[in-house]
């Protein structure tokens, strides 16, 4: 077979098609969106766009007939009509492996920590892969996150995906840092998406700490990054977690925040003309979030797992915010942080009544599940009558169950609180819960619980 015949056979029998490096040209710029013509690209491809002082990278986010729309990755300066647009034909691969542990990278995989280049024999494609749901291992083993209230009352299973719902300034970043330091997971992957730039270094130095960073990978894309870079940070962090899961490791993925990821997609979608559907959010936002979340979880039986916590910003403490509502529907549980509890000085400010772990019945014994339910019930009884007790309108002895709840309230409140440097294992958390319930059962005759 001659060379012409070999080339024809390759074209016919493989996915490989040699593509010439044909440049197009820029025709229009509106806001953050660039319009170009003249070269063949598809959605998700990357291109170089020439400007006066060099070139910038942009990603194809849409098209209209022969026109295609690009979103720049970097700041745009000195662009002119007719600027050359050249496709980047090589795939977007990121070095991966143990070389990433202890490192801080951006959404494109470039180091941010001045520790030199990242060198590895392995690389990953940021697109990830979909796991057949019938081949996933079920959630059956608990994951120790070092937080007493979560371990005992909202037990997390390996491979579970939970949302951390909170308004601004309620302590979600501190809680994420504690879980990173105290968890029993083999590897932690932390994604800081769309947060304030100063918080990146503060999180690493003050919250994560040197010990926490040793077994963690931090992917950071602050609020002043382009929306494409913010979305890449979330995608890259998930891809890194997938790599360690495929190696058989138990991974804890912490993403702060899922809301910023959705807002980045909203910026992109609106800029290319997608109509808003729900409170200013286009439909593509609610399609992107499940695709990102479903990449985590358990792998095949006997393999690794990704246990994921996604923080969700509730604007104005509104749990019915579109992103919050969509996230709550697809996650395996939610931990709600209460501003009222934070203002009372309780930390972590977990609202036990509003929080739930949907996988808990499958990963703890029936006795432990009942203990958690009894604690929540007593706590709820007190909260429902808190105002009456506060104004002195409740008479002790009128309700035996409430008498027990009032007596145990200081102990229950102390149980839900925890110091920033205090780590409580799963076993210690369960033993502490049982001690409280034993005290409830040992109440005097006039204050015994009903049944």
Tab-separated table of C-alpha atoms in Angstrom:
chain	number	residue	atom	x	y	z
A	1	UNK	CA	0.000	0.000	0.000
A	2	UNK	CA	1.456	3.369	-0.992
A	3	UNK	CA	1.399	6.499	1.216
A	4	UNK	CA	-1.753	7.866	-0.439
A	5	UNK	CA	-3.568	4.586	0.147
A	6	UNK	CA	-2.401	4.436	3.783
A	7	UNK	CA	-3.671	7.947	4.453
A	8	UNK	CA	-7.042	7.117	2.871
A	9	UNK	CA	-7.304	3.954	5.011
A	10	UNK	CA	-6.580	5.945	8.216
A	11	UNK	CA	-9.240	8.518	7.353
A	12	UNK	CA	-11.765	5.788	6.696
A	13	UNK	CA	-11.041	3.493	9.633
A	14	UNK	CA	-10.106	5.759	12.534
A	15	UNK	CA	-11.155	8.899	14.326
A	16	UNK	CA	-7.868	10.541	13.417
A	17	UNK	CA	-8.226	13.304	10.844
A	18	UNK	CA	-5.249	15.591	10.181
A	19	UNK	CA	-6.369	19.185	10.450
A	20	UNK	CA	-4.535	22.097	8.936
A	21	UNK	CA	-3.773	25.017	11.238
A	22	UNK	CA	-6.055	27.530	9.499
A	23	UNK	CA	-6.453	30.942	11.111
A	24	UNK	CA	-9.703	32.884	11.177
A	25	UNK	CA	-10.253	36.497	12.035
A	26	UNK	CA	-12.011	38.502	14.710
A	27	UNK	CA	-15.095	40.345	13.478
A	28	UNK	CA	-16.785	41.682	16.592
A	29	UNK	CA	-16.437	42.106	20.354
A	30	UNK	CA	-19.465	42.691	22.601
A	31	UNK	CA	-18.827	42.743	26.343
A	32	UNK	CA	-16.704	39.684	27.093
A	33	UNK	CA	-17.741	37.813	23.950
A	34	UNK	CA	-15.669	37.665	20.762
A	35	UNK	CA	-17.129	36.795	17.372
A	36	UNK	CA	-14.910	35.308	14.672
A	37	UNK	CA	-15.110	33.579	11.285
A	38	UNK	CA	-12.801	31.709	8.975
A	39	UNK	CA	-11.744	28.498	10.764
A	40	UNK	CA	-13.392	25.235	11.668
A	41	UNK	CA	-13.816	24.748	15.422
A	42	UNK	CA	-16.306	23.147	17.791
A	43	UNK	CA	-17.707	24.131	21.170
A	44	UNK	CA	-15.084	23.622	23.872
A	45	UNK	CA	-12.077	24.098	21.559
A	46	UNK	CA	-9.374	26.578	22.527
A	47	UNK	CA	-7.943	29.280	20.271
A	48	UNK	CA	-5.176	31.867	20.284
A	49	UNK	CA	-6.367	35.398	19.599
A	50	UNK	CA	-3.714	37.857	18.456
A	51	UNK	CA	-3.524	41.248	20.158
A	52	UNK	CA	-1.021	44.117	20.090
A	53	UNK	CA	1.288	42.823	22.812
A	54	UNK	CA	1.051	39.101	22.096
A	55	UNK	CA	-1.794	36.606	22.133
A	56	UNK	CA	-4.455	35.475	24.568
A	57	UNK	CA	-6.244	32.182	24.971
A	58	UNK	CA	-9.993	31.968	24.395
A	59	UNK	CA	-12.511	29.125	24.418
A	60	UNK	CA	-15.290	28.484	21.907
A	61	UNK	CA	-18.617	28.747	23.754
A	62	UNK	CA	-21.125	28.837	20.875
A	63	UNK	CA	-21.714	29.420	17.160
A	64	UNK	CA	-24.229	30.831	14.716
A	65	UNK	CA	-23.899	29.483	11.158
A	66	UNK	CA	-20.375	30.420	10.062
A	67	UNK	CA	-19.706	32.635	13.082
A	68	UNK	CA	-18.359	31.266	16.348
A	69	UNK	CA	-18.289	32.894	19.776
A	70	UNK	CA	-15.266	32.882	22.044
A	71	UNK	CA	-14.789	33.803	25.695
A	72	UNK	CA	-11.287	35.042	26.624
A	73	UNK	CA	-9.435	33.337	29.448
A	74	UNK	CA	-7.282	36.380	30.273
A	75	UNK	CA	-7.749	40.137	30.358
A	76	UNK	CA	-8.353	41.647	26.928
A	77	UNK	CA	-6.196	44.606	25.860
A	78	UNK	CA	-5.391	45.953	22.412
A	79	UNK	CA	-7.723	43.760	20.353
A	80	UNK	CA	-8.494	45.011	16.842
A	81	UNK	CA	-11.024	44.029	14.152
A	82	UNK	CA	-9.539	41.360	11.898
A	83	UNK	CA	-7.197	39.990	14.588
A	84	UNK	CA	-5.989	36.464	13.813
A	85	UNK	CA	-7.805	33.602	15.559
A	86	UNK	CA	-5.866	30.308	15.480
A	87	UNK	CA	-7.205	26.981	16.846
A	88	UNK	CA	-5.073	25.186	19.415
A	89	UNK	CA	-5.049	21.680	18.003
A	90	UNK	CA	-3.403	19.821	20.893
A	91	UNK	CA	-5.685	18.562	23.660
A	92	UNK	CA	-5.921	20.320	27.014
A	93	UNK	CA	-3.993	17.964	29.293
A	94	UNK	CA	-2.966	18.725	32.889
A	95	UNK	CA	-0.102	17.005	34.791
A	96	UNK	CA	-1.560	14.862	37.556
A	97	UNK	CA	-0.438	12.547	40.323
A	98	UNK	CA	1.207	12.802	43.730
A	99	UNK	CA	3.177	15.753	42.371
A	100	UNK	CA	0.028	17.849	42.893
A	101	UNK	CA	-0.163	17.173	46.635
A	102	UNK	CA	0.683	20.300	48.579
A	103	UNK	CA	0.372	22.492	45.494
A	104	UNK	CA	-1.886	25.420	44.615
A	105	UNK	CA	-2.865	25.729	40.945
A	106	UNK	CA	-5.230	27.844	38.871
A	107	UNK	CA	-8.090	26.702	36.673
A	108	UNK	CA	-5.680	25.971	33.827
A	109	UNK	CA	-3.365	23.814	35.939
A	110	UNK	CA	-0.611	26.449	36.269
A	111	UNK	CA	1.135	26.786	39.671
A	112	UNK	CA	0.202	29.747	41.861
A	113	UNK	CA	2.467	28.910	44.804
A	114	UNK	CA	5.952	29.769	43.431
A	115	UNK	CA	7.135	26.216	44.070
A	116	UNK	CA	8.289	25.634	40.530
A	117	UNK	CA	6.724	23.763	37.606
A	118	UNK	CA	4.626	20.647	38.065
A	119	UNK	CA	6.266	17.657	36.391
A	120	UNK	CA	4.537	14.306	36.004
A	121	UNK	CA	4.563	11.324	33.668
A	122	UNK	CA	0.763	11.283	33.763
A	123	UNK	CA	-1.737	13.825	32.496
A	124	UNK	CA	-5.506	14.101	32.439
A	125	UNK	CA	-8.139	15.479	30.140
A	126	UNK	CA	-10.382	17.996	31.858
A	127	UNK	CA	-13.531	16.648	30.210
A	128	UNK	CA	-13.756	13.707	32.617
A	129	UNK	CA	-15.868	10.622	32.031
A	130	UNK	CA	-19.327	9.351	32.883
A	131	UNK	CA	-19.694	6.245	35.059
A	132	UNK	CA	-22.518	3.846	34.365
A	133	UNK	CA	-24.799	4.207	37.420
A	134	UNK	CA	-25.241	0.419	37.555
A	135	UNK	CA	-21.483	-0.001	37.990
A	136	UNK	CA	-21.121	2.342	40.945
A	137	UNK	CA	-20.558	0.817	44.362
A	138	UNK	CA	-23.393	1.645	46.804
A	139	UNK	CA	-22.754	4.009	49.720
A	140	UNK	CA	-22.261	1.700	52.691
A	141	UNK	CA	-19.228	2.922	54.687
A	142	UNK	CA	-19.124	6.059	56.859
A	143	UNK	CA	-16.589	8.831	56.243
A	144	UNK	CA	-15.104	10.493	59.326
A	145	UNK	CA	-14.994	14.272	58.739
A	146	UNK	CA	-13.855	15.184	62.271
A	147	UNK	CA	-16.926	17.339	62.991
A	148	UNK	CA	-18.965	15.976	65.908
A	149	UNK	CA	-22.380	17.293	64.846
A	150	UNK	CA	-21.965	15.888	61.324
A	151	UNK	CA	-20.419	12.566	62.390
A	152	UNK	CA	-23.141	11.751	64.915
A	153	UNK	CA	-26.296	13.411	63.560
A	154	UNK	CA	-25.651	13.751	59.797
A	155	UNK	CA	-23.314	10.836	59.190
A	156	UNK	CA	-21.599	11.067	55.802
A	157	UNK	CA	-20.932	7.999	53.673
A	158	UNK	CA	-17.984	7.441	51.363
A	159	UNK	CA	-19.085	8.539	47.924
A	160	UNK	CA	-21.863	10.803	49.185
A	161	UNK	CA	-22.420	14.329	47.787
A	162	UNK	CA	-23.664	16.976	50.219
A	163	UNK	CA	-24.398	20.670	50.024
A	164	UNK	CA	-23.249	23.176	52.630
A	165	UNK	CA	-25.949	25.864	52.490
A	166	UNK	CA	-25.171	29.238	54.037
A	167	UNK	CA	-25.313	32.966	53.518
A	168	UNK	CA	-22.194	35.094	53.496
A	169	UNK	CA	-20.110	35.293	56.658
A	170	UNK	CA	-21.642	32.330	58.500
A	171	UNK	CA	-18.472	30.212	58.676
A	172	UNK	CA	-18.640	27.789	55.761
A	173	UNK	CA	-14.991	28.305	54.744
A	174	UNK	CA	-13.836	27.624	58.303
A	175	UNK	CA	-15.907	24.437	58.365
A	176	UNK	CA	-14.379	23.291	55.064
A	177	UNK	CA	-10.891	23.898	56.447
A	178	UNK	CA	-11.639	21.849	59.553
A	179	UNK	CA	-12.905	18.933	57.474
A	180	UNK	CA	-9.781	19.072	55.305
A	181	UNK	CA	-7.526	18.822	58.358
A	182	UNK	CA	-9.539	16.257	60.329
A	183	UNK	CA	-10.972	13.912	57.694
A	184	UNK	CA	-9.989	10.258	57.370
A	185	UNK	CA	-9.841	10.562	53.552
A	186	UNK	CA	-6.595	9.699	51.763
A	187	UNK	CA	-6.542	12.877	49.640
A	188	UNK	CA	-8.338	16.233	49.800
A	189	UNK	CA	-9.048	18.332	46.727
A	190	UNK	CA	-10.149	21.898	47.474
A	191	UNK	CA	-11.668	24.120	44.787
A	192	UNK	CA	-11.938	27.846	45.596
A	193	UNK	CA	-14.181	29.110	42.808
A	194	UNK	CA	-15.141	32.766	42.477
A	195	UNK	CA	-14.232	33.816	46.010
A	196	UNK	CA	-12.338	36.961	47.032
A	197	UNK	CA	-8.689	36.879	46.013
A	198	UNK	CA	-7.368	37.627	49.500
A	199	UNK	CA	-9.265	34.620	50.857
A	200	UNK	CA	-7.155	32.171	48.849
A	201	UNK	CA	-3.958	32.731	50.810
A	202	UNK	CA	-5.849	33.171	54.085
A	203	UNK	CA	-7.622	29.849	53.557
A	204	UNK	CA	-4.349	28.045	52.828
A	205	UNK	CA	-2.291	29.591	55.643
A	206	UNK	CA	-4.819	30.209	58.421
A	207	UNK	CA	-7.562	27.623	57.856
A	208	UNK	CA	-5.977	24.726	55.965
A	209	UNK	CA	-2.556	24.995	57.579
A	210	UNK	CA	0.707	23.315	56.703
A	211	UNK	CA	-0.405	19.860	57.831
A	212	UNK	CA	-3.672	20.060	55.913
A	213	UNK	CA	-1.918	21.168	52.738
A	214	UNK	CA	0.445	18.178	52.698
A	215	UNK	CA	-2.276	15.802	51.525
A	216	UNK	CA	-4.375	18.350	49.640
A	217	UNK	CA	-4.555	19.850	46.161
A	218	UNK	CA	-5.914	23.405	45.995
A	219	UNK	CA	-7.413	24.746	42.751
A	220	UNK	CA	-8.086	28.478	43.006
A	221	UNK	CA	-9.858	30.853	40.642
A	222	UNK	CA	-10.795	34.123	42.381
A	223	UNK	CA	-13.710	36.388	41.523
A	224	UNK	CA	-11.717	38.582	39.112
A	225	UNK	CA	-10.913	35.625	36.843
A	226	UNK	CA	-12.884	35.207	33.642
A	227	UNK	CA	-16.046	33.063	33.861
A	228	UNK	CA	-14.368	30.428	31.683
A	229	UNK	CA	-11.458	30.164	34.146
A	230	UNK	CA	-13.835	29.883	37.104
A	231	UNK	CA	-15.684	27.038	35.402
A	232	UNK	CA	-12.394	25.371	34.510
A	233	UNK	CA	-11.320	25.469	38.155
A	234	UNK	CA	-14.406	23.479	39.181
A	235	UNK	CA	-13.929	21.061	36.286
A	236	UNK	CA	-10.198	20.637	36.956
A	237	UNK	CA	-10.705	19.968	40.666
A	238	UNK	CA	-13.266	17.289	39.806
A	239	UNK	CA	-10.874	15.738	37.250
A	240	UNK	CA	-8.043	15.635	39.802
A	241	UNK	CA	-10.380	13.954	42.311
A	242	UNK	CA	-11.385	11.432	39.619
A	243	UNK	CA	-7.722	10.592	38.998
A	244	UNK	CA	-7.066	9.778	42.660
A	245	UNK	CA	-10.341	7.826	42.840
A	246	UNK	CA	-9.250	5.740	39.853
A	247	UNK	CA	-6.073	4.914	41.816
A	248	UNK	CA	-8.284	3.371	44.514
A	249	UNK	CA	-8.042	6.239	47.017
A	250	UNK	CA	-10.807	7.748	49.097
A	251	UNK	CA	-10.989	11.415	48.130
A	252	UNK	CA	-12.689	14.322	49.872
A	253	UNK	CA	-13.647	17.039	47.375
A	254	UNK	CA	-14.546	20.438	48.836
A	255	UNK	CA	-15.851	23.057	46.414
A	256	UNK	CA	-16.449	26.637	47.486
A	257	UNK	CA	-18.723	27.417	45.834
A	258	UNK	CA	-21.182	25.682	43.514
A	259	UNK	CA	-23.103	28.946	43.286
A	260	UNK	CA	-20.134	30.777	41.735
A	261	UNK	CA	-19.823	27.960	39.208
A	262	UNK	CA	-23.469	28.463	38.225
A	263	UNK	CA	-23.016	32.229	38.059
A	264	UNK	CA	-20.013	31.822	35.749
A	265	UNK	CA	-22.110	29.713	33.375
A	266	UNK	CA	-24.858	32.337	33.568
A	267	UNK	CA	-22.393	35.045	32.464
A	268	UNK	CA	-21.296	32.958	29.496
A	269	UNK	CA	-24.801	31.909	28.458
A	270	UNK	CA	-26.284	35.403	28.639
A	271	UNK	CA	-23.351	36.897	26.723
A	272	UNK	CA	-24.009	34.643	23.716
A	273	UNK	CA	-27.749	35.304	23.715
A	274	UNK	CA	-29.280	32.445	25.720
A	275	UNK	CA	-32.552	33.712	27.239
A	276	UNK	CA	-32.922	33.764	31.050
A	277	UNK	CA	-35.454	31.324	32.469
A	278	UNK	CA	-35.500	31.351	36.286
A	279	UNK	CA	-34.641	34.600	38.091
A	280	UNK	CA	-32.074	35.507	35.458
A	281	UNK	CA	-30.526	32.028	35.159
A	282	UNK	CA	-30.555	30.430	31.664
A	283	UNK	CA	-31.494	26.736	31.319
A	284	UNK	CA	-27.882	25.717	30.598
A	285	UNK	CA	-26.952	26.530	34.217
A	286	UNK	CA	-29.295	23.834	35.497
A	287	UNK	CA	-27.844	21.390	32.960
A	288	UNK	CA	-24.194	22.072	33.868
A	289	UNK	CA	-24.569	21.610	37.633
A	290	UNK	CA	-25.797	17.964	37.508
A	291	UNK	CA	-23.092	17.084	34.973
A	292	UNK	CA	-20.430	18.374	37.352
A	293	UNK	CA	-21.871	16.787	40.485
A	294	UNK	CA	-22.564	13.380	38.916
A	295	UNK	CA	-18.871	12.934	38.125
A	296	UNK	CA	-18.206	12.464	41.842
A	297	UNK	CA	-19.325	9.595	44.060
A	298	UNK	CA	-18.190	5.988	44.255
A	299	UNK	CA	-16.363	4.178	41.495
A	300	UNK	CA	-16.838	0.464	40.717
A	301	UNK	CA	-16.971	-1.949	43.693
A	302	UNK	CA	-13.556	-2.391	45.280
A	303	UNK	CA	-12.300	0.923	43.911
A	304	UNK	CA	-11.947	4.422	45.279
A	305	UNK	CA	-14.508	7.073	46.091
A	306	UNK	CA	-15.098	10.826	45.945
A	307	UNK	CA	-17.013	12.229	48.892
A	308	UNK	CA	-17.967	15.782	47.947
A	309	UNK	CA	-19.089	18.867	49.845
A	310	UNK	CA	-20.354	21.785	47.752
A	311	UNK	CA	-20.983	25.116	49.416
A	312	UNK	CA	-24.115	26.836	48.157
A	313	UNK	CA	-24.599	30.559	48.789
A	314	UNK	CA	-28.138	31.377	49.830
A	315	UNK	CA	-28.626	34.998	48.812
A	316	UNK	CA	-30.366	36.818	51.637
A	317	UNK	CA	-30.409	33.470	53.529
A	318	UNK	CA	-33.105	32.330	51.070
A	319	UNK	CA	-33.040	28.538	50.731
A	320	UNK	CA	-35.372	28.818	47.714
A	321	UNK	CA	-32.730	30.563	45.606
A	322	UNK	CA	-32.664	28.873	42.135
A	323	UNK	CA	-29.144	27.449	42.537
A	324	UNK	CA	-29.868	26.307	46.108
A	325	UNK	CA	-33.119	24.665	45.039
A	326	UNK	CA	-31.479	22.875	42.095
A	327	UNK	CA	-28.526	21.703	44.209
A	328	UNK	CA	-30.737	20.396	47.003
A	329	UNK	CA	-32.614	18.247	44.478
A	330	UNK	CA	-29.535	16.468	43.090
A	331	UNK	CA	-27.322	16.162	46.180
A	332	UNK	CA	-27.470	13.352	48.739
A	333	UNK	CA	-28.140	15.666	51.644
A	334	UNK	CA	-27.613	19.193	52.875
A	335	UNK	CA	-26.039	20.868	55.900
A	336	UNK	CA	-27.606	24.256	56.628
A	337	UNK	CA	-25.639	26.913	58.511
A	338	UNK	CA	-27.826	29.349	60.438
A	339	UNK	CA	-27.006	33.041	60.744
A	340	UNK	CA	-29.022	33.216	63.980
A	341	UNK	CA	-26.896	30.459	65.552
A	342	UNK	CA	-23.700	32.154	64.338
A	343	UNK	CA	-24.811	35.409	65.965
A	344	UNK	CA	-25.360	33.514	69.228
A	345	UNK	CA	-21.727	32.415	69.094
A	346	UNK	CA	-22.345	28.755	68.234
A	347	UNK	CA	-19.701	27.294	65.950
A	348	UNK	CA	-20.154	25.485	63.673
A	349	UNK	CA	-23.571	27.108	63.257
A	350	UNK	CA	-25.264	23.943	61.943
A	351	UNK	CA	-29.056	24.046	61.961
A	352	UNK	CA	-29.734	20.430	62.871
A	353	UNK	CA	-33.488	20.723	62.273
A	354	UNK	CA	-33.027	21.913	58.666
A	355	UNK	CA	-30.165	19.540	57.781
A	356	UNK	CA	-30.307	15.947	56.582
A	357	UNK	CA	-28.039	13.176	55.302
A	358	UNK	CA	-30.031	11.002	52.912
A	359	UNK	CA	-27.463	8.194	52.978
A	360	UNK	CA	-27.320	7.926	56.772
A	361	UNK	CA	-29.912	5.104	57.135
A	362	UNK	CA	-27.740	2.870	54.912
A	363	UNK	CA	-24.417	3.494	56.688
A	364	UNK	CA	-25.196	3.413	60.425
A	365	UNK	CA	-26.853	0.834	62.654
A	366	UNK	CA	-30.527	1.054	63.506
A	367	UNK	CA	-29.592	1.924	67.099
A	368	UNK	CA	-27.376	4.847	66.040
A	369	UNK	CA	-30.021	6.130	63.639
A	370	UNK	CA	-32.610	6.062	66.430
A	371	UNK	CA	-30.220	7.874	68.763
A	372	UNK	CA	-29.710	10.653	66.217
A	373	UNK	CA	-33.471	10.948	65.714
A	374	UNK	CA	-34.090	11.120	69.474
A	375	UNK	CA	-31.494	13.892	69.860
A	376	UNK	CA	-33.050	15.885	67.010
A	377	UNK	CA	-36.499	15.418	68.513
A	378	UNK	CA	-35.480	16.705	71.938
A	379	UNK	CA	-33.629	19.617	70.359
A	380	UNK	CA	-36.673	20.453	68.227
A	381	UNK	CA	-39.050	20.292	71.201
A	382	UNK	CA	-36.987	22.927	72.975
A	383	UNK	CA	-36.732	25.175	69.898
A	384	UNK	CA	-40.507	25.063	69.371
A	385	UNK	CA	-41.129	26.251	72.930
A	386	UNK	CA	-38.123	28.551	73.219
A	387	UNK	CA	-40.170	31.752	73.206
A	388	UNK	CA	-42.559	30.503	75.885
A	389	UNK	CA	-39.656	29.484	78.082
A	390	UNK	CA	-37.909	32.820	77.505
A	391	UNK	CA	-40.840	34.916	78.734
A	392	UNK	CA	-41.560	32.614	81.675
A	393	UNK	CA	-44.897	31.388	80.305
A	394	UNK	CA	-43.956	27.717	80.643
A	395	UNK	CA	-44.536	25.952	83.952
A	396	UNK	CA	-42.117	23.089	84.702
A	397	UNK	CA	-43.946	19.779	85.052
A	398	UNK	CA	-46.675	20.618	82.531
A	399	UNK	CA	-44.927	18.577	79.814
A	400	UNK	CA	-42.518	15.839	80.867
A	401	UNK	CA	-40.802	15.663	77.474
A	402	UNK	CA	-40.206	19.418	77.432
A	403	UNK	CA	-38.821	19.243	80.971
A	404	UNK	CA	-36.133	16.843	79.744
A	405	UNK	CA	-35.382	19.028	76.716
A	406	UNK	CA	-34.995	22.115	78.949
A	407	UNK	CA	-32.702	20.276	81.329
A	408	UNK	CA	-30.508	18.902	78.542
A	409	UNK	CA	-30.439	22.069	76.429
A	410	UNK	CA	-27.018	23.290	77.678
A	411	UNK	CA	-25.528	19.837	77.091
A	412	UNK	CA	-27.029	19.550	73.585
A	413	UNK	CA	-25.825	23.028	72.648
A	414	UNK	CA	-22.308	22.191	73.840
A	415	UNK	CA	-22.431	18.963	71.838
A	416	UNK	CA	-23.235	20.855	68.615
A	417	UNK	CA	-20.372	23.313	69.160
A	418	UNK	CA	-16.727	22.567	68.455
A	419	UNK	CA	-13.410	24.427	68.601
A	420	UNK	CA	-11.525	25.255	65.421
A	421	UNK	CA	-8.582	23.045	66.446
A	422	UNK	CA	-10.691	20.321	68.029
A	423	UNK	CA	-11.061	17.060	66.111
A	424	UNK	CA	-13.758	14.561	67.129
A	425	UNK	CA	-13.633	11.124	65.564
A	426	UNK	CA	-16.686	9.182	64.459
A	427	UNK	CA	-16.445	6.908	67.494
A	428	UNK	CA	-16.021	9.806	69.958
A	429	UNK	CA	-18.961	11.630	68.373
A	430	UNK	CA	-21.252	8.617	68.707
A	431	UNK	CA	-20.180	7.988	72.302
A	432	UNK	CA	-20.877	11.626	73.202
A	433	UNK	CA	-24.333	11.376	71.644
A	434	UNK	CA	-25.101	8.218	73.578
A	435	UNK	CA	-24.063	9.829	76.877
A	436	UNK	CA	-26.587	12.638	76.342
A	437	UNK	CA	-29.387	10.200	75.549
A	438	UNK	CA	-28.494	8.044	78.552
A	439	UNK	CA	-28.833	11.145	80.709
A	440	UNK	CA	-32.261	11.757	79.173
A	441	UNK	CA	-33.337	8.213	80.037
A	442	UNK	CA	-32.000	8.640	83.571
A	443	UNK	CA	-34.247	11.669	84.200
A	444	UNK	CA	-36.161	11.728	87.516
A	445	UNK	CA	-39.769	10.417	87.462
A	446	UNK	CA	-41.277	13.864	87.072
A	447	UNK	CA	-39.128	14.627	84.034
A	448	UNK	CA	-39.049	11.322	82.151
A	449	UNK	CA	-39.728	11.255	78.459
A	450	UNK	CA	-43.000	9.925	77.116
A	451	UNK	CA	-42.395	6.373	75.973
